[in-house]
Tab-separated table of N, CA and C in Angstrom:
chain	number	residue	atom	x	y	z
A	1	MET	N	11.577	4.214	3.950
A	1	MET	CA	10.149	4.149	3.675
A	1	MET	C	9.676	2.733	3.991
A	2	ILE	N	8.543	2.638	4.638
A	2	ILE	CA	7.924	1.361	4.975
A	2	ILE	C	6.600	1.266	4.215
A	3	TYR	N	6.325	0.090	3.662
A	3	TYR	CA	5.124	-0.152	2.861
A	3	TYR	C	4.258	-1.189	3.549
A	4	VAL	N	2.930	-0.998	3.467
A	4	VAL	CA	1.984	-1.923	4.071
A	4	VAL	C	0.852	-2.163	3.073
A	5	ILE	N	0.504	-3.431	2.904
A	5	ILE	CA	-0.635	-3.786	2.049
A	5	ILE	C	-1.871	-3.883	2.932
A	6	ILE	N	-2.918	-3.184	2.520
A	6	ILE	CA	-4.181	-3.216	3.259
A	6	ILE	C	-5.288	-3.685	2.324
A	7	GLU	N	-6.384	-4.102	2.904
A	7	GLU	CA	-7.556	-4.464	2.112
A	7	GLU	C	-8.182	-3.179	1.565
A	8	ALA	N	-8.761	-3.263	0.394
A	8	ALA	CA	-9.385	-2.080	-0.211
A	8	ALA	C	-10.466	-1.493	0.697
A	9	SER	N	-11.139	-2.352	1.445
A	9	SER	CA	-12.187	-1.880	2.359
A	9	SER	C	-11.629	-1.042	3.505
A	10	GLU	N	-10.311	-1.101	3.733
A	10	GLU	CA	-9.683	-0.343	4.807
A	10	GLU	C	-9.240	1.061	4.380
A	11	VAL	N	-9.289	1.351	3.098
A	11	VAL	CA	-8.809	2.647	2.608
A	11	VAL	C	-9.545	3.796	3.284
A	12	ASP	N	-10.839	3.637	3.534
A	12	ASP	CA	-11.615	4.699	4.175
A	12	ASP	C	-11.160	4.997	5.596
A	13	SER	N	-10.449	4.053	6.231
A	13	SER	CA	-10.000	4.271	7.601
A	13	SER	C	-8.553	4.772	7.680
A	14	VAL	N	-7.923	5.020	6.535
A	14	VAL	CA	-6.542	5.508	6.522
A	14	VAL	C	-6.502	6.947	7.026
A	15	ASP	N	-5.617	7.207	7.969
A	15	ASP	CA	-5.383	8.569	8.448
A	15	ASP	C	-4.275	9.151	7.578
A	16	PHE	N	-4.645	9.942	6.592
A	16	PHE	CA	-3.697	10.445	5.604
A	16	PHE	C	-2.680	11.423	6.187
A	17	SER	N	-2.876	11.854	7.411
A	17	SER	CA	-1.866	12.693	8.048
A	17	SER	C	-0.688	11.861	8.552
A	18	GLN	N	-0.843	10.530	8.564
A	18	GLN	CA	0.203	9.643	9.074
A	18	GLN	C	0.911	8.834	7.992
A	19	VAL	N	0.498	8.998	6.739
A	19	VAL	CA	1.113	8.264	5.636
A	19	VAL	C	1.563	9.253	4.556
A	20	VAL	N	2.320	8.749	3.596
A	20	VAL	CA	2.860	9.599	2.535
A	20	VAL	C	1.771	10.039	1.562
A	21	GLU	N	0.826	9.168	1.273
A	21	GLU	CA	-0.238	9.502	0.325
A	21	GLU	C	-1.114	10.635	0.868
A	22	ASN	N	-1.638	11.436	-0.045
A	22	ASN	CA	-2.449	12.584	0.348
A	22	ASN	C	-3.926	12.269	0.521
A	23	ASN	N	-4.413	11.290	-0.243
A	23	ASN	CA	-5.830	10.957	-0.205
A	23	ASN	C	-6.047	9.583	-0.836
A	24	ALA	N	-7.275	9.113	-0.834
A	24	ALA	CA	-7.582	7.778	-1.355
A	24	ALA	C	-7.239	7.634	-2.833
A	25	ASN	N	-7.286	8.712	-3.575
A	25	ASN	CA	-6.995	8.653	-5.007
A	25	ASN	C	-5.513	8.476	-5.306
A	26	SER	N	-4.648	8.709	-4.334
A	26	SER	CA	-3.210	8.601	-4.567
A	26	SER	C	-2.625	7.266	-4.109
A	27	ILE	N	-3.486	6.343	-3.690
A	27	ILE	CA	-3.045	5.031	-3.220
A	27	ILE	C	-2.960	4.060	-4.392
A	28	ARG	N	-1.886	3.271	-4.421
A	28	ARG	CA	-1.719	2.239	-5.450
A	28	ARG	C	-2.596	1.046	-5.102
A	29	HIS	N	-3.423	0.607	-6.060
A	29	HIS	CA	-4.325	-0.524	-5.858
A	29	HIS	C	-3.878	-1.734	-6.658
A	30	LYS	N	-4.218	-2.895	-6.151
A	30	LYS	CA	-3.987	-4.145	-6.850
A	30	LYS	C	-4.812	-4.130	-8.142
A	31	ALA	N	-4.392	-4.883	-9.145
A	31	ALA	CA	-5.082	-4.884	-10.440
A	31	ALA	C	-6.573	-5.193	-10.300
A	32	ASP	N	-6.944	-6.061	-9.346
A	32	ASP	CA	-8.365	-6.385	-9.156
A	32	ASP	C	-9.036	-5.483	-8.113
A	33	ASP	N	-8.335	-4.471	-7.650
A	33	ASP	CA	-8.842	-3.498	-6.670
A	33	ASP	C	-9.175	-4.089	-5.305
A	34	SER	N	-8.674	-5.283	-5.000
A	34	SER	CA	-8.995	-5.903	-3.711
A	34	SER	C	-8.094	-5.421	-2.579
A	35	GLN	N	-6.905	-4.911	-2.920
A	35	GLN	CA	-5.959	-4.452	-1.914
A	35	GLN	C	-5.307	-3.160	-2.377
A	36	ALA	N	-4.630	-2.501	-1.439
A	36	ALA	CA	-3.949	-1.242	-1.735
A	36	ALA	C	-2.673	-1.168	-0.900
A	37	ILE	N	-1.789	-0.279	-1.289
A	37	ILE	CA	-0.525	-0.093	-0.570
A	37	ILE	C	-0.459	1.321	-0.030
A	38	VAL	N	-0.096	1.438	1.230
A	38	VAL	CA	0.202	2.740	1.818
A	38	VAL	C	1.627	2.705	2.329
A	39	LYS	N	2.231	3.872	2.429
A	39	LYS	CA	3.605	3.932	2.921
A	39	LYS	C	3.746	5.054	3.936
A	40	PHE	N	4.705	4.838	4.839
A	40	PHE	CA	4.997	5.858	5.836
A	40	PHE	C	6.498	5.907	6.031
A	41	ASP	N	6.982	7.036	6.536
A	41	ASP	CA	8.435	7.199	6.662
A	41	ASP	C	8.870	7.615	8.058
A	42	THR	N	8.080	7.256	9.048
A	42	THR	CA	8.453	7.561	10.428
A	42	THR	C	8.911	6.289	11.125
A	43	ASP	N	9.557	6.448	12.258
A	43	ASP	CA	9.988	5.296	13.037
A	43	ASP	C	8.816	4.640	13.771
A	44	THR	N	7.730	5.362	13.897
A	44	THR	CA	6.567	4.861	14.608
A	44	THR	C	5.500	4.425	13.617
A	45	THR	N	5.053	3.190	13.750
A	45	THR	CA	3.998	2.676	12.876
A	45	THR	C	2.677	3.358	13.225
A	46	PRO	N	1.974	3.919	12.216
A	46	PRO	CA	0.649	4.491	12.498
A	46	PRO	C	-0.247	3.440	13.147
A	47	SER	N	-1.033	3.848	14.108
A	47	SER	CA	-1.834	2.902	14.892
A	47	SER	C	-2.750	2.047	14.021
A	48	PHE	N	-3.291	2.600	12.951
A	48	PHE	CA	-4.215	1.830	12.116
A	48	PHE	C	-3.485	0.790	11.255
A	49	LEU	N	-2.148	0.816	11.256
A	49	LEU	CA	-1.363	-0.168	10.503
A	49	LEU	C	-0.642	-1.162	11.418
A	50	GLU	N	-0.792	-1.009	12.713
A	50	GLU	CA	-0.136	-1.916	13.658
A	50	GLU	C	-0.623	-3.342	13.450
A	51	GLY	N	0.321	-4.283	13.525
A	51	GLY	CA	-0.013	-5.686	13.363
A	51	GLY	C	-0.040	-6.165	11.929
A	52	LYS	N	0.120	-5.258	10.978
A	52	LYS	CA	0.136	-5.630	9.563
A	52	LYS	C	1.577	-5.836	9.113
A	53	THR	N	1.760	-6.680	8.115
A	53	THR	CA	3.091	-6.954	7.590
A	53	THR	C	3.671	-5.702	6.953
A	54	GLN	N	4.912	-5.402	7.293
A	54	GLN	CA	5.593	-4.239	6.735
A	54	GLN	C	6.655	-4.710	5.748
A	55	TYR	N	6.810	-3.959	4.665
A	55	TYR	CA	7.734	-4.320	3.593
A	55	TYR	C	8.738	-3.202	3.349
A	56	THR	N	9.940	-3.598	2.944
A	56	THR	CA	10.945	-2.627	2.517
A	56	THR	C	10.665	-2.243	1.073
A	57	HIS	N	11.404	-1.263	0.569
A	57	HIS	CA	11.236	-0.837	-0.812
A	57	HIS	C	11.507	-1.986	-1.788
A	58	SER	N	12.592	-2.716	-1.581
A	58	SER	CA	12.907	-3.816	-2.502
A	58	SER	C	11.860	-4.932	-2.419
A	59	GLU	N	11.337	-5.202	-1.228
A	59	GLU	CA	10.302	-6.228	-1.085
A	59	GLU	C	9.019	-5.822	-1.799
A	60	ILE	N	8.620	-4.564	-1.666
A	60	ILE	CA	7.373	-4.136	-2.296
A	60	ILE	C	7.531	-4.075	-3.816
A	61	LEU	N	8.731	-3.750	-4.306
A	61	LEU	CA	8.955	-3.763	-5.757
A	61	LEU	C	8.785	-5.166	-6.322
A	62	THR	N	9.237	-6.169	-5.590
A	62	THR	CA	9.064	-7.559	-6.026
A	62	THR	C	7.585	-7.914	-6.086
A	63	ILE	N	6.823	-7.486	-5.095
A	63	ILE	CA	5.385	-7.741	-5.065
A	63	ILE	C	4.692	-7.019	-6.219
A	64	LEU	N	5.053	-5.764	-6.436
A	64	LEU	CA	4.415	-4.975	-7.493
A	64	LEU	C	4.712	-5.508	-8.889
A	65	ALA	N	5.785	-6.271	-9.038
A	65	ALA	CA	6.145	-6.822	-10.344
A	65	ALA	C	5.318	-8.057	-10.714
A	66	THR	N	4.510	-8.556	-9.778
A	66	THR	CA	3.702	-9.742	-10.057
A	66	THR	C	2.475	-9.373	-10.884
A	67	ASP	N	1.900	-10.382	-11.531
A	67	ASP	CA	0.712	-10.168	-12.359
A	67	ASP	C	-0.459	-9.612	-11.560
A	68	GLU	N	-0.536	-9.961	-10.273
A	68	GLU	CA	-1.659	-9.495	-9.455
A	68	GLU	C	-1.644	-7.972	-9.265
A	69	TRP	N	-0.458	-7.361	-9.340
A	69	TRP	CA	-0.346	-5.922	-9.114
A	69	TRP	C	-0.118	-5.136	-10.400
A	70	THR	N	0.167	-5.823	-11.482
A	70	THR	CA	0.407	-5.147	-12.749
A	70	THR	C	-0.810	-5.351	-13.649
A	71	PRO	N	-1.490	-4.270	-13.975
A	71	PRO	CA	-2.683	-4.415	-14.825
A	71	PRO	C	-2.323	-4.990	-16.197
A	72	ASN	N	-3.219	-5.792	-16.724
A	72	ASN	CA	-3.025	-6.334	-18.067
A	72	ASN	C	-3.152	-5.221	-19.093
A	73	GLU	N	-2.224	-5.205	-20.012
A	73	GLU	CA	-2.280	-4.224	-21.095
A	73	GLU	C	-3.225	-4.733	-22.165
A	74	PRO	N	-4.043	-3.854	-22.744
A	74	PRO	CA	-4.920	-4.296	-23.834
A	74	PRO	C	-4.073	-4.712	-25.037
A	75	THR	N	-4.557	-5.716	-25.747
A	75	THR	CA	-3.811	-6.200	-26.914
A	75	THR	C	-4.233	-5.510	-28.173
């Protein structure tokens, strides 16, 4: 599986037939909603993701563990 971080404004241009997610509601968003993650599992990068940084599963888990991607829990 390959993971790519995109800007939230790019979610509308995602071709959901080329990624694992089914629709915009199934995409993981950054805590501040400024970015989102999409993933694909083919050897060919979807054209709308070409030129973007690609991450492995372990790399994206490290990113997701940061405060920017983990929403603050209410106290």
